[in-house]
Each structure stands twice: as C-alpha cells, then as structure tokens.
mmCIF file of C-alpha atoms in Angstrom:
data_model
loop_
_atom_site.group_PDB
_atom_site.id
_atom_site.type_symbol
_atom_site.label_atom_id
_atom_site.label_comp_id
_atom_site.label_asym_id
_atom_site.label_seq_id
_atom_site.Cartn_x
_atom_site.Cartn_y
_atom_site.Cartn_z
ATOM 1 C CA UNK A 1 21.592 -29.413 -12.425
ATOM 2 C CA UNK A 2 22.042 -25.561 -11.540
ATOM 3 C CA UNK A 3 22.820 -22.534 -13.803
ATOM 4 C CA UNK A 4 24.407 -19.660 -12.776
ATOM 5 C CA UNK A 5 21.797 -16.604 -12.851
ATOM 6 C CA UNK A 6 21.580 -12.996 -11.951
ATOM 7 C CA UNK A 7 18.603 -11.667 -9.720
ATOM 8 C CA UNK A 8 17.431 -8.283 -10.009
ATOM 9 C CA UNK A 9 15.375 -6.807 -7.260
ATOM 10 C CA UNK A 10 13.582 -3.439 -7.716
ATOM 11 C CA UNK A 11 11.943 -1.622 -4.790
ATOM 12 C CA UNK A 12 9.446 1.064 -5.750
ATOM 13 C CA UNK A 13 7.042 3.312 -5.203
ATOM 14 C CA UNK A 14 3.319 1.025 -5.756
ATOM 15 C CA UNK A 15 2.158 4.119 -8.289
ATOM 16 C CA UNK A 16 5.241 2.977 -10.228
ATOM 17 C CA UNK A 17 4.255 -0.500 -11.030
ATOM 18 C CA UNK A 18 2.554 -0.710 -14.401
ATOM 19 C CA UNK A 19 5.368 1.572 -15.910
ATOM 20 C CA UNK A 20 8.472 -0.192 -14.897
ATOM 21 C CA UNK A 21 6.756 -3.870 -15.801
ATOM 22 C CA UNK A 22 5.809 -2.403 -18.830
ATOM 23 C CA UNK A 23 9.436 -1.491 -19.164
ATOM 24 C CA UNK A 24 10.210 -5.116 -18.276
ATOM 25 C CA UNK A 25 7.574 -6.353 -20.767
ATOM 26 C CA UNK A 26 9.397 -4.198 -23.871
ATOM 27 C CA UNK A 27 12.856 -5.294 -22.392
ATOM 28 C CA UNK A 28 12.672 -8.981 -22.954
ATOM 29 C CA UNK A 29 12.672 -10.089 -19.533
ATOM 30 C CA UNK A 30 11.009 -13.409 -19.978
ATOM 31 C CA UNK A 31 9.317 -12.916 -16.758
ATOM 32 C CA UNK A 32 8.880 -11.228 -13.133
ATOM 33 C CA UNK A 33 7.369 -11.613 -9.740
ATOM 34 C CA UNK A 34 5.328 -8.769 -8.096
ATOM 35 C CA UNK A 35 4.622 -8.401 -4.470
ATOM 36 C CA UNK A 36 2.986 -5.824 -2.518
ATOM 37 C CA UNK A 37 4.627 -4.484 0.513
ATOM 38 C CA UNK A 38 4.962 -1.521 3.402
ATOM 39 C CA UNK A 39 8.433 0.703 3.598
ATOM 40 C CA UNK A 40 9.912 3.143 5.034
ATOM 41 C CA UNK A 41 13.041 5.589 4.421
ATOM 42 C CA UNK A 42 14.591 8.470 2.543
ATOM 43 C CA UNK A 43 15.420 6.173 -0.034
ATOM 44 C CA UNK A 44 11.480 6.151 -0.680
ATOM 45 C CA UNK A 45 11.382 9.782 -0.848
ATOM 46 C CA UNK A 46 10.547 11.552 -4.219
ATOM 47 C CA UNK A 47 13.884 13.488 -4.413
ATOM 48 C CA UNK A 48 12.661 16.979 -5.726
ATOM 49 C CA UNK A 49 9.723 17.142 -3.652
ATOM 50 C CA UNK A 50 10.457 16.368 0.019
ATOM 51 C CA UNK A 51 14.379 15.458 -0.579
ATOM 52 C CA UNK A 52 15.291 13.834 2.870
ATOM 53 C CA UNK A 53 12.380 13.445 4.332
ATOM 54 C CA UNK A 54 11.498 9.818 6.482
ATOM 55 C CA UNK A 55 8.382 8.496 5.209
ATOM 56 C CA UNK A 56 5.955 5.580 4.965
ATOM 57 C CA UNK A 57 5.377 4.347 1.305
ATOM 58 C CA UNK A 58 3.360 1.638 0.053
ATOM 59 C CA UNK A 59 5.819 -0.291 -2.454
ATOM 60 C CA UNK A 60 6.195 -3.101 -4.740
ATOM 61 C CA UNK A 61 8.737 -5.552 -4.854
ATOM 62 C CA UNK A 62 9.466 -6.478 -8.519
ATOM 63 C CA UNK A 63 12.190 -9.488 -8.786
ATOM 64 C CA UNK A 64 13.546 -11.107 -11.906
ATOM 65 C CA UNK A 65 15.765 -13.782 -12.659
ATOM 66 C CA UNK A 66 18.268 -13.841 -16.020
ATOM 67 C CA UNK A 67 20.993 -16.143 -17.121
ATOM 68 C CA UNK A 68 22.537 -13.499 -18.886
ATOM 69 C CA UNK A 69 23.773 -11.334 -16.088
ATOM 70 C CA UNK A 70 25.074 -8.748 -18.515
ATOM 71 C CA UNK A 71 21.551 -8.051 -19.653
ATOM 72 C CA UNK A 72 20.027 -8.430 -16.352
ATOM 73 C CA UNK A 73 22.061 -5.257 -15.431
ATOM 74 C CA UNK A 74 21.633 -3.342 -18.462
ATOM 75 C CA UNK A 75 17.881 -3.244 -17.590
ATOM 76 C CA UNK A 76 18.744 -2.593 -13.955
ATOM 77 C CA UNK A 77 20.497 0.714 -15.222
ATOM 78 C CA UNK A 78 17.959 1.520 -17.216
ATOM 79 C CA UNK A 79 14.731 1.177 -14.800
ATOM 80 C CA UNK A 80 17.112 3.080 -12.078
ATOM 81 C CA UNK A 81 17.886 5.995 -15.111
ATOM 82 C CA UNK A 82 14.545 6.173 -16.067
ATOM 83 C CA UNK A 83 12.332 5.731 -12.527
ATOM 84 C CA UNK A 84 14.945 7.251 -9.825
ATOM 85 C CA UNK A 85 16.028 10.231 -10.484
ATOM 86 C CA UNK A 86 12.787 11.777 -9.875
ATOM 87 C CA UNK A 87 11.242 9.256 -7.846
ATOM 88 C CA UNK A 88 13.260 6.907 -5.352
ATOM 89 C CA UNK A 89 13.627 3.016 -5.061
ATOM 90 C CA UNK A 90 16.566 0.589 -4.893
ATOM 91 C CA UNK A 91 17.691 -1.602 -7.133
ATOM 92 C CA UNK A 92 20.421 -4.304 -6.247
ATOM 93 C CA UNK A 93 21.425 -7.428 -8.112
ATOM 94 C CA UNK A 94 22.649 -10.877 -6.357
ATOM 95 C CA UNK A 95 24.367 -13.803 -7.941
ATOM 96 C CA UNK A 96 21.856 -17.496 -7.505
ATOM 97 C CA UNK A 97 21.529 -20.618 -9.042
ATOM 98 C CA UNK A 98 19.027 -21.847 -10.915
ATOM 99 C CA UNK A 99 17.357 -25.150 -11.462
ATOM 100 C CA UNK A 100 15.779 -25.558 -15.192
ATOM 101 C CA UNK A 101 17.640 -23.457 -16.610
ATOM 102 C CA UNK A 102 15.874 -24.518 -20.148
ATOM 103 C CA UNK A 103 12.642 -23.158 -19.194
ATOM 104 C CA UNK A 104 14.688 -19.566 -19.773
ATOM 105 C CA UNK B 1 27.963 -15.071 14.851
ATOM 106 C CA UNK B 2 26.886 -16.159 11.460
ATOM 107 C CA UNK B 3 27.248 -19.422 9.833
ATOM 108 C CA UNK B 4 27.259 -20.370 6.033
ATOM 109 C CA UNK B 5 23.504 -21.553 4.606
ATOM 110 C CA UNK B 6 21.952 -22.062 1.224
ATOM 111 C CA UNK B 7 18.696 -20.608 0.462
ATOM 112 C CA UNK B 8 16.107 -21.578 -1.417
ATOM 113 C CA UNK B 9 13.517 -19.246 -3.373
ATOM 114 C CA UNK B 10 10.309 -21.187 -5.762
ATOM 115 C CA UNK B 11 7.997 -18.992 -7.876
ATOM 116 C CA UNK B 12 5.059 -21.454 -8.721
ATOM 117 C CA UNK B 13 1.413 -20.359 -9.638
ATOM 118 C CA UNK B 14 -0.504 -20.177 -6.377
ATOM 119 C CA UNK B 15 -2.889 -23.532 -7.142
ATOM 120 C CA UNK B 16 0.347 -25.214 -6.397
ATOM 121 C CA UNK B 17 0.647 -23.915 -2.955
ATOM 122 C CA UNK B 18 -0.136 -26.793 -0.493
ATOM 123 C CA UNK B 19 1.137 -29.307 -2.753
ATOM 124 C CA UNK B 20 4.776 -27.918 -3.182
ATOM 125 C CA UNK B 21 4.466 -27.165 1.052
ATOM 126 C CA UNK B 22 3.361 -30.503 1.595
ATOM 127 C CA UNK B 23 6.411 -31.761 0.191
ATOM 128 C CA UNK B 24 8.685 -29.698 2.078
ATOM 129 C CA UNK B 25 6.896 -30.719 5.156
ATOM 130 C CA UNK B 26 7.743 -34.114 3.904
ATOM 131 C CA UNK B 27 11.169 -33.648 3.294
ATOM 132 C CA UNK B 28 12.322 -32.086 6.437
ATOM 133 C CA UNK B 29 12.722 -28.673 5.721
ATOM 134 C CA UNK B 30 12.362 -26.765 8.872
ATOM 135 C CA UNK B 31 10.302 -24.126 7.682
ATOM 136 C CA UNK B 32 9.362 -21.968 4.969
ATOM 137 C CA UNK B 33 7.957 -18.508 4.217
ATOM 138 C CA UNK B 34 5.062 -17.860 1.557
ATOM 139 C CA UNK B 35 4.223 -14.664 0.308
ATOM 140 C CA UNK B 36 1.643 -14.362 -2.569
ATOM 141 C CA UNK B 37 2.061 -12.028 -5.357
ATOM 142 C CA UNK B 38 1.276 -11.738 -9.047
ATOM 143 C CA UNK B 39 4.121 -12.197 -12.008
ATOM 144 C CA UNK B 40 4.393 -12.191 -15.624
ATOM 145 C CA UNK B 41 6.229 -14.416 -18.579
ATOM 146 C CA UNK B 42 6.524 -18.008 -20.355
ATOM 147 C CA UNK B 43 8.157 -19.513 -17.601
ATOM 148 C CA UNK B 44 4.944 -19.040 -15.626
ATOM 149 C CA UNK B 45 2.932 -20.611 -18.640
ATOM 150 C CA UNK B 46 1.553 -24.767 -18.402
ATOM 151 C CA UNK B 47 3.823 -25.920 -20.849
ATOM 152 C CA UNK B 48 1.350 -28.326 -21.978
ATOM 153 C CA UNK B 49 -1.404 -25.884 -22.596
ATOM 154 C CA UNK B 50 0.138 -22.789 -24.164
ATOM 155 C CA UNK B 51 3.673 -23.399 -24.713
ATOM 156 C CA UNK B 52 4.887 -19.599 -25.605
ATOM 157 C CA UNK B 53 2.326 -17.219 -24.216
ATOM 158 C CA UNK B 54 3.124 -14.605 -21.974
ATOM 159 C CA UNK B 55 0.283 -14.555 -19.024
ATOM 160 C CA UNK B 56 -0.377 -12.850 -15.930
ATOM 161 C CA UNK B 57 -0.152 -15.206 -12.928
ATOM 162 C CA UNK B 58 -1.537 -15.574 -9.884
ATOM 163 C CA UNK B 59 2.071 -16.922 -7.549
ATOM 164 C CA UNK B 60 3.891 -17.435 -4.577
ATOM 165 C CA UNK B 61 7.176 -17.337 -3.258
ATOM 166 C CA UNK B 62 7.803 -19.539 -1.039
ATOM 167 C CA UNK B 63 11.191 -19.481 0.193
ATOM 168 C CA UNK B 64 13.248 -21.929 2.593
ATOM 169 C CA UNK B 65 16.977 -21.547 4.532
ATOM 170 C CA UNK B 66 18.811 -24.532 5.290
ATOM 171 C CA UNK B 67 22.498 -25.342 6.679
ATOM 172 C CA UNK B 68 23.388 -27.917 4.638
ATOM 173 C CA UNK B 69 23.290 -26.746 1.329
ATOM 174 C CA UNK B 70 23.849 -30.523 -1.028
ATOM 175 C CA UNK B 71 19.866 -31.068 1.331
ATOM 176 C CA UNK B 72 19.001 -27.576 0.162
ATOM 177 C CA UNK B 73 19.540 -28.840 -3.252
ATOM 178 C CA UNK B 74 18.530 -32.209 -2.997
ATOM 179 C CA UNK B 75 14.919 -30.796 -1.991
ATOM 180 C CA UNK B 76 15.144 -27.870 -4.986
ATOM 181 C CA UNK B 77 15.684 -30.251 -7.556
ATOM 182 C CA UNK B 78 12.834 -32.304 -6.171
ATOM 183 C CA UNK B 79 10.291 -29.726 -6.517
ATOM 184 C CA UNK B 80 11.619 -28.873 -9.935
ATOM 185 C CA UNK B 81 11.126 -32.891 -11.056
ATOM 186 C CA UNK B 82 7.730 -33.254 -9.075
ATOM 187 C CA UNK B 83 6.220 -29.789 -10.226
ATOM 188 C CA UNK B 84 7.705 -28.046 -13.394
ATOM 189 C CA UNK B 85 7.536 -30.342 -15.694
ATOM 190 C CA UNK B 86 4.125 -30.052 -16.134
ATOM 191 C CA UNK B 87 3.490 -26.668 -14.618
ATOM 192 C CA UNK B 88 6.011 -23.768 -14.968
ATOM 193 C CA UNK B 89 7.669 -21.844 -12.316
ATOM 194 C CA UNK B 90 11.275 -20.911 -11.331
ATOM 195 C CA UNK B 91 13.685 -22.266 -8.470
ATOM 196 C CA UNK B 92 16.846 -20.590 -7.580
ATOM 197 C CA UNK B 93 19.567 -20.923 -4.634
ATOM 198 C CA UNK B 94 21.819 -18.308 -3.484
ATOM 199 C CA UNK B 95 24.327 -18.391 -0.736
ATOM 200 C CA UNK B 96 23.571 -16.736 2.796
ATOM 201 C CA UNK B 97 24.911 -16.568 6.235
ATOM 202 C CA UNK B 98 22.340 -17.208 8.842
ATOM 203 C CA UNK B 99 22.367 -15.665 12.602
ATOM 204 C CA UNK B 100 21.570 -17.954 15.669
ATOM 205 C CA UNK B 101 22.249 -21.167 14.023
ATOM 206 C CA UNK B 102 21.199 -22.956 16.862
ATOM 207 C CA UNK B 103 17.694 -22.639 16.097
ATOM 208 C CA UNK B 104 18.102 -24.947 12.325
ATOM 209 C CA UNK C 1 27.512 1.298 -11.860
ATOM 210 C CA UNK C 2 26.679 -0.338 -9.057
ATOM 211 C CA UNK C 3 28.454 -0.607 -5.430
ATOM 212 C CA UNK C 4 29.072 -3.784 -3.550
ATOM 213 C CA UNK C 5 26.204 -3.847 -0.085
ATOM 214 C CA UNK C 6 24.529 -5.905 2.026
ATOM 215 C CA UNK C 7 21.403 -7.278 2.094
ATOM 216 C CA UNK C 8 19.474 -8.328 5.690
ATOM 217 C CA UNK C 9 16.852 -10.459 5.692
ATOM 218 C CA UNK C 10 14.501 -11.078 9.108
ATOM 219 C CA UNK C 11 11.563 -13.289 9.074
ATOM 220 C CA UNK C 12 9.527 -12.840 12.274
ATOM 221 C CA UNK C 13 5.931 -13.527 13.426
ATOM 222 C CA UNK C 14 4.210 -10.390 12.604
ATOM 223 C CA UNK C 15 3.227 -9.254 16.361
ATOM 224 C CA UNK C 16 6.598 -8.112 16.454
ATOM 225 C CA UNK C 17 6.387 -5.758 13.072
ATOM 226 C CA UNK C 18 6.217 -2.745 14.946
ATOM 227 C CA UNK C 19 9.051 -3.496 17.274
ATOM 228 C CA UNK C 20 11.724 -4.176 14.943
ATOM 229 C CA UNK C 21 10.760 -1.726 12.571
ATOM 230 C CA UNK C 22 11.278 0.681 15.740
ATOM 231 C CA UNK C 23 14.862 -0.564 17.004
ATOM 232 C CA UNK C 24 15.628 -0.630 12.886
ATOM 233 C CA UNK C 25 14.683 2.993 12.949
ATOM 234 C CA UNK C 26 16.538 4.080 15.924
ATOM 235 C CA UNK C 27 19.764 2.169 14.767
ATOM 236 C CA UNK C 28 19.727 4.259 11.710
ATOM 237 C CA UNK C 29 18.469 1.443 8.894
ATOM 238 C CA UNK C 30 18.155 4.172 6.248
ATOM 239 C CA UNK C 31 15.095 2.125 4.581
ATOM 240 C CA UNK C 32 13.216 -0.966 4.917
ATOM 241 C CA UNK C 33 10.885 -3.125 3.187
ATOM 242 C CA UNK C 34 8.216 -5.535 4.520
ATOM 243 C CA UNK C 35 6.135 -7.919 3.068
ATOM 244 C CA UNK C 36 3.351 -9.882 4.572
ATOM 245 C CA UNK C 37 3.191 -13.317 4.452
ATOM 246 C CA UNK C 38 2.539 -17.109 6.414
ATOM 247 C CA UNK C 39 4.655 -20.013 7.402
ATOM 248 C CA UNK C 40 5.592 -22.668 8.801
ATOM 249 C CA UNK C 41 8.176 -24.342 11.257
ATOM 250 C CA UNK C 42 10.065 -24.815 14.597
ATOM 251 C CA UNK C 43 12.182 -22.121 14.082
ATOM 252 C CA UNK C 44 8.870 -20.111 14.102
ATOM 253 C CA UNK C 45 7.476 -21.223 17.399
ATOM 254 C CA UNK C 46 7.993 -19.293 20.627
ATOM 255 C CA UNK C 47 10.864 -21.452 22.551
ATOM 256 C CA UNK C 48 9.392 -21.173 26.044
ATOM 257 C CA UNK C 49 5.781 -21.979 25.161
ATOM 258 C CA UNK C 50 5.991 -25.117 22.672
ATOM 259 C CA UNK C 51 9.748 -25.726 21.724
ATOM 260 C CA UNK C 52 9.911 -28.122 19.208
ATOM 261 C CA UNK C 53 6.153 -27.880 17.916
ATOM 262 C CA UNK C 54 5.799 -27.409 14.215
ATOM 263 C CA UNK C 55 2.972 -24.652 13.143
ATOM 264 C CA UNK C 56 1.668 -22.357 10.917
ATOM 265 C CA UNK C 57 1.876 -18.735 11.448
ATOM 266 C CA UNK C 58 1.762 -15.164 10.093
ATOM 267 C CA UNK C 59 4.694 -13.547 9.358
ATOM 268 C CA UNK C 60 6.607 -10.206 8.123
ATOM 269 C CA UNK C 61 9.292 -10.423 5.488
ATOM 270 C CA UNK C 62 11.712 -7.231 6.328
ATOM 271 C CA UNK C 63 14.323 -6.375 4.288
ATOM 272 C CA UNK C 64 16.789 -4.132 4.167
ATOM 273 C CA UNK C 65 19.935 -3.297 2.217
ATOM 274 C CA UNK C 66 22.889 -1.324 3.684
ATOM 275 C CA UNK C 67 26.461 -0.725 1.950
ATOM 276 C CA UNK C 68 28.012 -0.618 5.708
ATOM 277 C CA UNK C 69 28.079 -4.434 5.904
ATOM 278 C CA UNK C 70 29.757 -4.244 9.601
ATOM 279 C CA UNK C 71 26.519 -2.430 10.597
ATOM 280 C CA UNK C 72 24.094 -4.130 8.320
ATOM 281 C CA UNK C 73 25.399 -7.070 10.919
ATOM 282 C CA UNK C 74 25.473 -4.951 14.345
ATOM 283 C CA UNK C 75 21.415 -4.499 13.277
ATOM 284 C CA UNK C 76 21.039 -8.208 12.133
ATOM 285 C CA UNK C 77 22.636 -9.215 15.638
ATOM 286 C CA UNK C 78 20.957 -6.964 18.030
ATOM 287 C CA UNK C 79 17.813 -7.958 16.462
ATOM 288 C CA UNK C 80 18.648 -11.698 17.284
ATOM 289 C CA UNK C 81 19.758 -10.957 20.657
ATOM 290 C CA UNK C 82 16.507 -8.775 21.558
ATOM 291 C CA UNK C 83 13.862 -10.561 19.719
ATOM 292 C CA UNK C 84 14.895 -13.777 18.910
ATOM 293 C CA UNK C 85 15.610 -15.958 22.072
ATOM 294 C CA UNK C 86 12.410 -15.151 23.536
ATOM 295 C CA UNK C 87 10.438 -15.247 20.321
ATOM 296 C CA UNK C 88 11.876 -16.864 17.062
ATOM 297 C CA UNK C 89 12.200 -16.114 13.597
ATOM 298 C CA UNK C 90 15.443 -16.214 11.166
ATOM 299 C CA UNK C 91 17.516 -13.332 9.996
ATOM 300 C CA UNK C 92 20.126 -14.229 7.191
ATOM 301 C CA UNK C 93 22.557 -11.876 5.225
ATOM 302 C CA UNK C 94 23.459 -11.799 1.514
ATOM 303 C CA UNK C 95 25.722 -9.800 -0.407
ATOM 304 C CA UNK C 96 24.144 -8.011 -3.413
ATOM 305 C CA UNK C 97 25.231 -4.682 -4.985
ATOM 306 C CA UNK C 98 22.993 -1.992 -5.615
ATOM 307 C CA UNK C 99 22.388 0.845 -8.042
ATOM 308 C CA UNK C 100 22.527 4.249 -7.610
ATOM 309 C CA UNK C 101 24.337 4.207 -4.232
ATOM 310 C CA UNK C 102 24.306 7.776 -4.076
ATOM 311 C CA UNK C 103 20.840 7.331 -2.415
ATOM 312 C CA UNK C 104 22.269 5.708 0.145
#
C-alpha cells in the first residue's frame, strides 16, 4: 500500500551543507539523504559576488520525503529565504508515492 | 517521443546494497542506478535496535525505471516486505515519461 | 511560491560526462547537476558490441531542471538521438515545480 508524499530536492553549494541540514534537523524533517555531486550554471552563482557568471561548483544534493506536503513546502520556502538570496541553489518539489508510510 | 513509466527510488543503509540489487536482478528489473551518500533520521534507524534515535547513516539510492508501473510496484513493495521490516529505509514511486522506449 | 518546471533526468556511462555536459551547455541548459554513481543492466550496454548482455558499469546521474518544458524535451531528445543509439543509457522527464524561479 502507497501514500501520497511530497519530495523536496535542494541543490546547493557543498560549503552549505551542515547549515541547511541543521536547518532540516530543527525543522522536524524526520529525515534526509545527502549526496555529493559536480554542477554547473548561473543558478550556482553567489548572486552579489559574480551575478551571472557560468561556473563549476561542487554541490550537494539534499532530498527529503514528507507526507504532509504542506509542511514539506513550508521548509522549502524557508531553506530558499534563508540560503538563496545570497548564495544560489534550486529547490523544486515533486509529487511520489510512498511505501510504509508508518515508518513516517 | 516519450512514453508513460513509473519510477522507483529506495534509500536503504549501504550494508544492504547487494542484497536489495540481488533481488532486483532477480526480479527482472532491467537495470538500476546506485549512488552512495550519507542521510539522517528515524526512518534510517534498525527498528529493532534503537527504535526512536536519530543517526547518521551511511546509504544508497538506488533507483530503477520501468514501463509497466503495477511490476514497478509489485517489485517496491517487495523490497519494502523483504528489507524494512527489520532494517529502515524509504521507497517511493513517482510518475515519469521515458525517451527511446525501445531500449526497456 | 513556486512555478510549475521540468525536471530531465539522463543516466549514461560516465565516458560520455564530458560530452553531454558540452551539447547541454551549448543548447543553453542554464544549470546542471551530476552525480557519480554504478549500475547495472541492458539498457546500459553498448548495442553494437554486446546487445542484450547484462553488466555492471559506472555511471553519471545528470540532472537538470528547466521551466521551458518544450525545450527541457528538445535537450532530452537530441541527447537520445546523439548519444543514445550508439551508446545507451536512459533519460526520463518529471514534472516538479521549483522555488525561486526568478533564478531561472
């Protein structure tokens, strides 16, 4: 048996890590996977400093998984309000399934 | 042209690697991807052991695409039965659209 | 608020990193992300050498999210068509919506 979830995907800067799990920790998210990754694009680009500039960024992919989608975007907004306006990322949410749901 | 699939992301703790690929090798899936990473939260904890505790985890992702979705499913809930019982970790399915179906 | 997009997904043996990170920067991909990883499966063996062989092999992860889903899937399919009949790999397409689209 599935359960309708929200996914939240956060692509960052690597320097940014600790802070936005921390954030994640203090959140209530009741848990996230990190992975460690290559990237490229103005989207990567600390805005104030170089603000359209092409470059090559070591990132971190940081994905978590909620049933309650309306929480799962209220700490979207938050990690993009408090990580990118000075330093850049994307953050997008998807709709999945999951199996086990009892285990959240 | 694109044509409708069902994929199929697991977050297990990394000791559970060839065992959970093993199966899917079993089961028919075509292929898979595995990319290791680190995560956080309960639903990464043995249940047995330490019920409750937030711990940092050593995981993979492993991550399959399939055409017919009720398979897709069949081999999700599988996992789920055969592995997190006793071990935590987290399966979800979202909806895709896959290029050069031929190849599946 | 966040802004309906769309997310590409290519899996590809990783001797061809540097070529479709190339064609994705010449087709104007405004950012990508890739993630190392192994698998496994026919749909990961080169068709003209061993066609229906099952192996293991290493792999990139690329992702990439666009909110111009007609040319998030002009990429997706040129990629097919130049990499993917002679080599092979997957590329599948999700829809997602993002935060902060103004970075887009």
């Amino acid at each position: 048996m599935s359960v309708a979830a929200t996914t939240v995907t956060i692509i960052a800067e690597r320097m940014l890590q600790s802070q936005i799990t921390r954030m994640l920790d203090e959140t209530g998210a009741t848990g996230y996977t990190v992975v460690e990754g290559s990237g490229k694009g103005h989207h990567l680009t600390r805005t104030h400093e170089r603000p359209s500039i092409v470059r090559d960024f070591d990132i971190v992919r940081i994905e978590f998984v909620m049933l309650d989608g309306d929480h799962a975007r209220e700490i979207a907004q938050q990690i993009a309000d408090d990580f990118f306006v000075d330093y850049s990322g994307i953050i997008y949410i998807t709709r999945a399934e999951v199996l086990r749901a009892d285990r959240f």
